[in-house]
Amino acid sequence: MNEFFIFFQTIIPELLQGTRVTLKIAGGALFIGFAVGLPAALIRVYGSRWLQFIVTGFINIFRGTPLLVQLFVVYYGLPDFGLTFSRLTAAYLTLGLNSSAYQAEYFRGAIQSVGEKQMVAARAIGMSRFKAIRYIILPQAFRLVMPSWSNEMISIIKYTAVVFLIAVPDLMGKAKMVSSRYFAPISTYIIVALIYLVIVGLATLILRYVGKRFETPGLESMETATR
């Protein structure tokens, strides 16, 4: 029993270091996904045909290929073309672009569910298209997209686990080092699973609160999209 507590006290600080890296990567990926995904969704709905074609191709590539393949292409493949990224940068970039493809579709569905008549009404009272999107369409779309976006946030937290394959010292990367050092893979990965459960549980509670806080009575939410 004493050996277990010594083992537990030894590995927890290292796993918590990895947890901080995991949360940073997840947060950065969600930010990149939002920054790229929202404009992509607007282009899909309001853009010209050739821009829609480009954005649709981008979305299909990242939704239609495995995340691990994308990570290896960015980290191992792009240097052949003169683009070299650090391990963390490759993790941020890959997860962020992958998330942007899904977020673009979530936002597109939310924008389209608001209804074209509201855009027509806004233009009829003299609002520009930009102002109509900013003040009429997007505020409603953000409320509608919350369930789907919440699902994306939880997915990204779990998908960060793949970055240990390019030696990023995230939670899984630290777990691999610890389990090899102490020859205790089962104990280590059970603790890792519990940490992920706590993170996802807290994220779910926070997002549920935010969703209720900004919920508009009478405004139906989108069905939660799944991958």
mmCIF file of C-alpha atoms in Angstrom:
data_model
loop_
_atom_site.group_PDB
_atom_site.id
_atom_site.type_symbol
_atom_site.label_atom_id
_atom_site.label_comp_id
_atom_site.label_asym_id
_atom_site.label_seq_id
_atom_site.Cartn_x
_atom_site.Cartn_y
_atom_site.Cartn_z
ATOM 1 C CA MET A 1 0.000 0.000 0.000
ATOM 2 C CA ASN A 2 2.815 2.397 0.879
ATOM 3 C CA GLU A 3 4.467 1.659 -2.462
ATOM 4 C CA PHE A 4 1.243 2.594 -4.225
ATOM 5 C CA PHE A 5 0.995 5.942 -2.456
ATOM 6 C CA ILE A 6 4.648 6.690 -3.206
ATOM 7 C CA PHE A 7 4.042 5.822 -6.862
ATOM 8 C CA PHE A 8 0.872 7.945 -6.885
ATOM 9 C CA GLN A 9 2.581 10.966 -5.317
ATOM 10 C CA THR A 10 5.466 10.659 -7.755
ATOM 11 C CA ILE A 11 3.537 10.498 -11.014
ATOM 12 C CA ILE A 12 0.688 12.923 -10.276
ATOM 13 C CA PRO A 13 2.863 16.087 -10.597
ATOM 14 C CA GLU A 14 4.156 14.879 -13.971
ATOM 15 C CA LEU A 15 0.670 14.004 -15.208
ATOM 16 C CA LEU A 16 -0.616 17.399 -14.097
ATOM 17 C CA GLN A 17 2.152 19.041 -16.125
ATOM 18 C CA GLY A 18 0.943 17.073 -19.119
ATOM 19 C CA THR A 19 -2.645 18.054 -18.334
ATOM 20 C CA ARG A 20 -1.741 21.736 -18.530
ATOM 21 C CA VAL A 21 -0.216 21.173 -21.970
ATOM 22 C CA THR A 22 -3.314 19.251 -23.065
ATOM 23 C CA LEU A 23 -5.614 22.088 -21.971
ATOM 24 C CA LYS A 24 -3.428 24.686 -23.724
ATOM 25 C CA ILE A 25 -3.516 22.698 -26.965
ATOM 26 C CA ALA A 26 -7.285 22.171 -26.716
ATOM 27 C CA GLY A 27 -7.889 25.863 -26.016
ATOM 28 C CA GLY A 28 -5.619 26.972 -28.854
ATOM 29 C CA ALA A 29 -7.206 24.515 -31.272
ATOM 30 C CA LEU A 30 -10.716 25.692 -30.405
ATOM 31 C CA PHE A 31 -9.667 29.322 -30.897
ATOM 32 C CA ILE A 32 -8.106 28.566 -34.303
ATOM 33 C CA GLY A 33 -11.148 26.490 -35.204
ATOM 34 C CA PHE A 34 -13.478 29.368 -34.335
ATOM 35 C CA ALA A 35 -11.330 32.000 -36.078
ATOM 36 C CA VAL A 36 -11.249 29.957 -39.301
ATOM 37 C CA GLY A 37 -14.571 28.125 -39.019
ATOM 38 C CA LEU A 38 -16.882 31.116 -38.600
ATOM 39 C CA PRO A 39 -15.623 32.993 -41.704
ATOM 40 C CA ALA A 40 -15.725 29.697 -43.608
ATOM 41 C CA ALA A 41 -19.363 29.224 -42.589
ATOM 42 C CA LEU A 42 -20.240 32.755 -43.680
ATOM 43 C CA ILE A 43 -18.576 32.142 -47.039
ATOM 44 C CA ARG A 44 -20.503 28.876 -47.396
ATOM 45 C CA VAL A 45 -23.773 30.742 -46.898
ATOM 46 C CA TYR A 46 -23.157 34.193 -48.379
ATOM 47 C CA GLY A 47 -19.977 33.909 -50.454
ATOM 48 C CA SER A 48 -19.533 33.731 -54.194
ATOM 49 C CA ARG A 49 -19.652 30.368 -55.927
ATOM 50 C CA TRP A 50 -15.893 30.011 -56.417
ATOM 51 C CA LEU A 51 -15.194 30.919 -52.782
ATOM 52 C CA GLN A 52 -17.799 28.389 -51.679
ATOM 53 C CA PHE A 53 -16.057 25.794 -53.849
ATOM 54 C CA ILE A 54 -12.678 26.455 -52.192
ATOM 55 C CA VAL A 55 -14.085 26.435 -48.660
ATOM 56 C CA THR A 56 -16.107 23.284 -49.313
ATOM 57 C CA GLY A 57 -12.974 21.539 -50.564
ATOM 58 C CA PHE A 58 -11.067 22.595 -47.435
ATOM 59 C CA ILE A 59 -13.847 21.314 -45.182
ATOM 60 C CA ASN A 60 -14.138 18.012 -47.011
ATOM 61 C CA ILE A 61 -10.389 17.382 -46.807
ATOM 62 C CA PHE A 62 -10.233 17.868 -43.047
ATOM 63 C CA ARG A 63 -13.494 16.064 -42.337
ATOM 64 C CA GLY A 64 -12.743 13.226 -44.716
ATOM 65 C CA THR A 65 -9.241 12.266 -43.585
ATOM 66 C CA PRO A 66 -8.064 10.878 -40.218
ATOM 67 C CA LEU A 67 -6.728 13.380 -37.706
ATOM 68 C CA LEU A 68 -3.571 11.320 -37.218
ATOM 69 C CA VAL A 69 -2.798 11.445 -40.948
ATOM 70 C CA GLN A 70 -3.264 15.218 -40.895
ATOM 71 C CA LEU A 71 -0.889 15.517 -37.936
ATOM 72 C CA PHE A 72 1.816 13.465 -39.655
ATOM 73 C CA VAL A 73 1.437 15.427 -42.890
ATOM 74 C CA VAL A 74 1.842 18.753 -41.062
ATOM 75 C CA TYR A 75 4.767 17.651 -38.875
ATOM 76 C CA TYR A 76 6.613 15.194 -41.124
ATOM 77 C CA GLY A 77 5.378 16.037 -44.620
ATOM 78 C CA LEU A 78 5.376 19.822 -44.882
ATOM 79 C CA PRO A 79 9.140 20.148 -44.144
ATOM 80 C CA ASP A 80 9.689 18.612 -47.578
ATOM 81 C CA PHE A 81 8.068 21.767 -48.976
ATOM 82 C CA GLY A 82 10.057 24.135 -46.780
ATOM 83 C CA LEU A 83 7.457 24.488 -44.024
ATOM 84 C CA THR A 84 8.847 23.275 -40.704
ATOM 85 C CA PHE A 85 6.889 23.558 -37.466
ATOM 86 C CA SER A 86 7.763 22.783 -33.883
ATOM 87 C CA ARG A 87 5.914 19.925 -32.206
ATOM 88 C CA LEU A 88 3.557 22.230 -30.327
ATOM 89 C CA THR A 89 2.911 24.434 -33.355
ATOM 90 C CA ALA A 90 2.107 21.375 -35.466
ATOM 91 C CA ALA A 91 -0.302 20.188 -32.760
ATOM 92 C CA TYR A 92 -2.051 23.577 -32.543
ATOM 93 C CA LEU A 93 -2.244 23.931 -36.314
ATOM 94 C CA THR A 94 -3.500 20.423 -37.069
ATOM 95 C CA LEU A 95 -6.121 20.282 -34.340
ATOM 96 C CA GLY A 96 -7.165 23.863 -35.052
ATOM 97 C CA LEU A 97 -7.693 23.319 -38.774
ATOM 98 C CA ASN A 98 -9.434 20.010 -38.126
ATOM 99 C CA SER A 99 -11.762 21.708 -35.652
ATOM 100 C CA SER A 100 -12.392 24.602 -38.038
ATOM 101 C CA ALA A 101 -13.831 22.215 -40.623
ATOM 102 C CA TYR A 102 -16.381 20.899 -38.125
ATOM 103 C CA GLN A 103 -17.099 24.291 -36.604
ATOM 104 C CA ALA A 104 -17.712 25.701 -40.071
ATOM 105 C CA GLU A 105 -20.453 23.144 -40.638
ATOM 106 C CA TYR A 106 -21.959 23.740 -37.193
ATOM 107 C CA PHE A 107 -22.067 27.492 -37.787
ATOM 108 C CA ARG A 108 -23.383 27.066 -41.312
ATOM 109 C CA GLY A 109 -26.291 24.984 -40.053
ATOM 110 C CA ALA A 110 -27.033 27.509 -37.312
ATOM 111 C CA ILE A 111 -26.918 30.473 -39.706
ATOM 112 C CA GLN A 112 -29.187 28.770 -42.215
ATOM 113 C CA SER A 113 -31.643 27.782 -39.491
ATOM 114 C CA VAL A 114 -32.184 31.451 -38.593
ATOM 115 C CA GLY A 115 -34.066 31.878 -41.842
ATOM 116 C CA GLU A 116 -33.558 33.953 -44.968
ATOM 117 C CA LYS A 117 -36.654 36.054 -44.221
ATOM 118 C CA GLN A 118 -34.851 37.793 -41.362
ATOM 119 C CA MET A 119 -32.107 38.870 -43.731
ATOM 120 C CA VAL A 120 -34.728 40.152 -46.175
ATOM 121 C CA ALA A 121 -36.494 42.068 -43.404
ATOM 122 C CA ALA A 122 -33.231 43.603 -42.177
ATOM 123 C CA ARG A 123 -32.322 44.745 -45.680
ATOM 124 C CA ALA A 124 -35.843 46.126 -46.159
ATOM 125 C CA ILE A 125 -35.412 48.525 -43.208
ATOM 126 C CA GLY A 126 -32.139 49.825 -44.604
ATOM 127 C CA MET A 127 -29.510 47.661 -42.897
ATOM 128 C CA SER A 128 -26.467 46.669 -44.905
ATOM 129 C CA ARG A 129 -25.774 42.995 -45.400
ATOM 130 C CA PHE A 130 -22.810 43.173 -43.014
ATOM 131 C CA LYS A 131 -24.873 44.814 -40.259
ATOM 132 C CA ALA A 132 -27.719 42.349 -40.762
ATOM 133 C CA ILE A 133 -25.322 39.441 -40.333
ATOM 134 C CA ARG A 134 -23.615 41.030 -37.328
ATOM 135 C CA TYR A 135 -26.665 42.240 -35.408
ATOM 136 C CA ILE A 136 -29.484 39.956 -36.553
ATOM 137 C CA ILE A 137 -28.159 36.624 -37.851
ATOM 138 C CA LEU A 138 -25.060 35.872 -35.768
ATOM 139 C CA PRO A 139 -26.515 36.570 -32.281
ATOM 140 C CA GLN A 140 -29.230 33.997 -32.966
ATOM 141 C CA ALA A 141 -26.832 31.600 -34.661
ATOM 142 C CA PHE A 142 -24.486 31.605 -31.658
ATOM 143 C CA ARG A 143 -27.326 30.528 -29.395
ATOM 144 C CA LEU A 144 -28.436 27.829 -31.811
ATOM 145 C CA VAL A 145 -24.934 26.422 -32.276
ATOM 146 C CA MET A 146 -24.130 25.997 -28.573
ATOM 147 C CA PRO A 147 -25.023 22.249 -28.303
ATOM 148 C CA SER A 148 -22.948 21.367 -31.364
ATOM 149 C CA TRP A 149 -20.062 23.625 -30.343
ATOM 150 C CA SER A 150 -20.090 22.083 -26.863
ATOM 151 C CA ASN A 151 -19.729 18.678 -28.471
ATOM 152 C CA GLU A 152 -16.767 19.959 -30.479
ATOM 153 C CA MET A 153 -15.038 21.292 -27.369
ATOM 154 C CA ILE A 154 -15.302 17.941 -25.621
ATOM 155 C CA SER A 155 -14.129 16.103 -28.732
ATOM 156 C CA ILE A 156 -11.047 18.309 -29.093
ATOM 157 C CA ILE A 157 -10.043 17.703 -25.474
ATOM 158 C CA LYS A 158 -10.023 13.964 -26.165
ATOM 159 C CA TYR A 159 -8.452 14.245 -29.615
ATOM 160 C CA THR A 160 -5.397 15.997 -28.172
ATOM 161 C CA ALA A 161 -4.286 12.516 -27.100
ATOM 162 C CA VAL A 162 -2.872 11.858 -30.597
ATOM 163 C CA VAL A 163 -0.186 14.545 -30.323
ATOM 164 C CA PHE A 164 1.996 12.376 -28.076
ATOM 165 C CA LEU A 165 2.867 10.486 -31.276
ATOM 166 C CA ILE A 166 5.020 13.453 -32.335
ATOM 167 C CA ALA A 167 6.564 13.643 -28.824
ATOM 168 C CA VAL A 168 4.470 16.501 -27.471
ATOM 169 C CA PRO A 169 4.619 16.297 -23.634
ATOM 170 C CA ASP A 170 0.854 16.384 -23.162
ATOM 171 C CA LEU A 171 -1.075 14.187 -20.732
ATOM 172 C CA MET A 172 -0.679 11.083 -22.905
ATOM 173 C CA GLY A 173 2.962 11.885 -23.608
ATOM 174 C CA LYS A 174 3.713 12.165 -19.902
ATOM 175 C CA ALA A 175 1.735 8.975 -19.242
ATOM 176 C CA LYS A 176 3.824 7.085 -21.776
ATOM 177 C CA MET A 177 7.064 8.237 -20.136
ATOM 178 C CA VAL A 178 5.822 7.483 -16.626
ATOM 179 C CA SER A 179 4.462 4.037 -17.479
ATOM 180 C CA SER A 180 7.758 3.103 -19.144
ATOM 181 C CA ARG A 181 9.837 4.404 -16.248
ATOM 182 C CA TYR A 182 7.897 2.579 -13.516
ATOM 183 C CA PHE A 183 6.677 -0.407 -15.590
ATOM 184 C CA ALA A 184 3.116 0.354 -14.493
ATOM 185 C CA PRO A 185 1.025 0.970 -17.622
ATOM 186 C CA ILE A 186 -2.312 -0.158 -16.159
ATOM 187 C CA SER A 187 -2.136 2.059 -13.062
ATOM 188 C CA THR A 188 -0.846 5.006 -15.053
ATOM 189 C CA TYR A 189 -3.486 4.878 -17.767
ATOM 190 C CA ILE A 190 -6.310 4.375 -15.270
ATOM 191 C CA ILE A 191 -5.231 7.623 -13.615
ATOM 192 C CA VAL A 192 -5.027 9.287 -17.029
ATOM 193 C CA ALA A 193 -8.559 8.112 -17.838
ATOM 194 C CA LEU A 194 -9.799 9.587 -14.558
ATOM 195 C CA ILE A 195 -8.129 12.909 -15.347
ATOM 196 C CA TYR A 196 -9.813 13.028 -18.760
ATOM 197 C CA LEU A 197 -13.160 12.201 -17.116
ATOM 198 C CA VAL A 198 -12.746 15.075 -14.667
ATOM 199 C CA ILE A 199 -11.787 17.533 -17.417
ATOM 200 C CA VAL A 200 -14.659 16.502 -19.684
ATOM 201 C CA GLY A 201 -17.093 16.510 -16.759
ATOM 202 C CA LEU A 202 -16.116 20.044 -15.733
ATOM 203 C CA ALA A 203 -16.263 21.247 -19.337
ATOM 204 C CA THR A 204 -19.736 19.747 -19.715
ATOM 205 C CA LEU A 205 -21.002 21.486 -16.580
ATOM 206 C CA ILE A 206 -19.534 24.836 -17.634
ATOM 207 C CA LEU A 207 -20.970 24.601 -21.139
ATOM 208 C CA ARG A 208 -24.363 23.548 -19.799
ATOM 209 C CA TYR A 209 -24.400 26.624 -17.555
ATOM 210 C CA VAL A 210 -23.347 28.898 -20.419
ATOM 211 C CA GLY A 211 -26.002 27.369 -22.673
ATOM 212 C CA LYS A 212 -28.748 27.996 -20.125
ATOM 213 C CA ARG A 213 -27.413 31.470 -19.393
ATOM 214 C CA PHE A 214 -27.729 32.543 -23.022
ATOM 215 C CA GLU A 215 -30.753 30.480 -23.926
ATOM 216 C CA THR A 216 -33.522 32.435 -25.603
ATOM 217 C CA PRO A 217 -37.089 31.306 -24.762
ATOM 218 C CA GLY A 218 -38.891 30.073 -27.845
ATOM 219 C CA LEU A 219 -35.684 29.693 -29.853
ATOM 220 C CA GLU A 220 -35.131 26.035 -30.616
ATOM 221 C CA SER A 221 -31.621 24.656 -30.448
ATOM 222 C CA MET A 222 -29.987 22.730 -33.234
ATOM 223 C CA GLU A 223 -29.748 19.013 -32.825
ATOM 224 C CA THR A 224 -26.331 18.136 -31.471
ATOM 225 C CA ALA A 225 -24.158 17.063 -34.396
ATOM 226 C CA THR A 226 -21.947 14.030 -34.068
ATOM 227 C CA ARG A 227 -18.832 13.054 -35.967
#
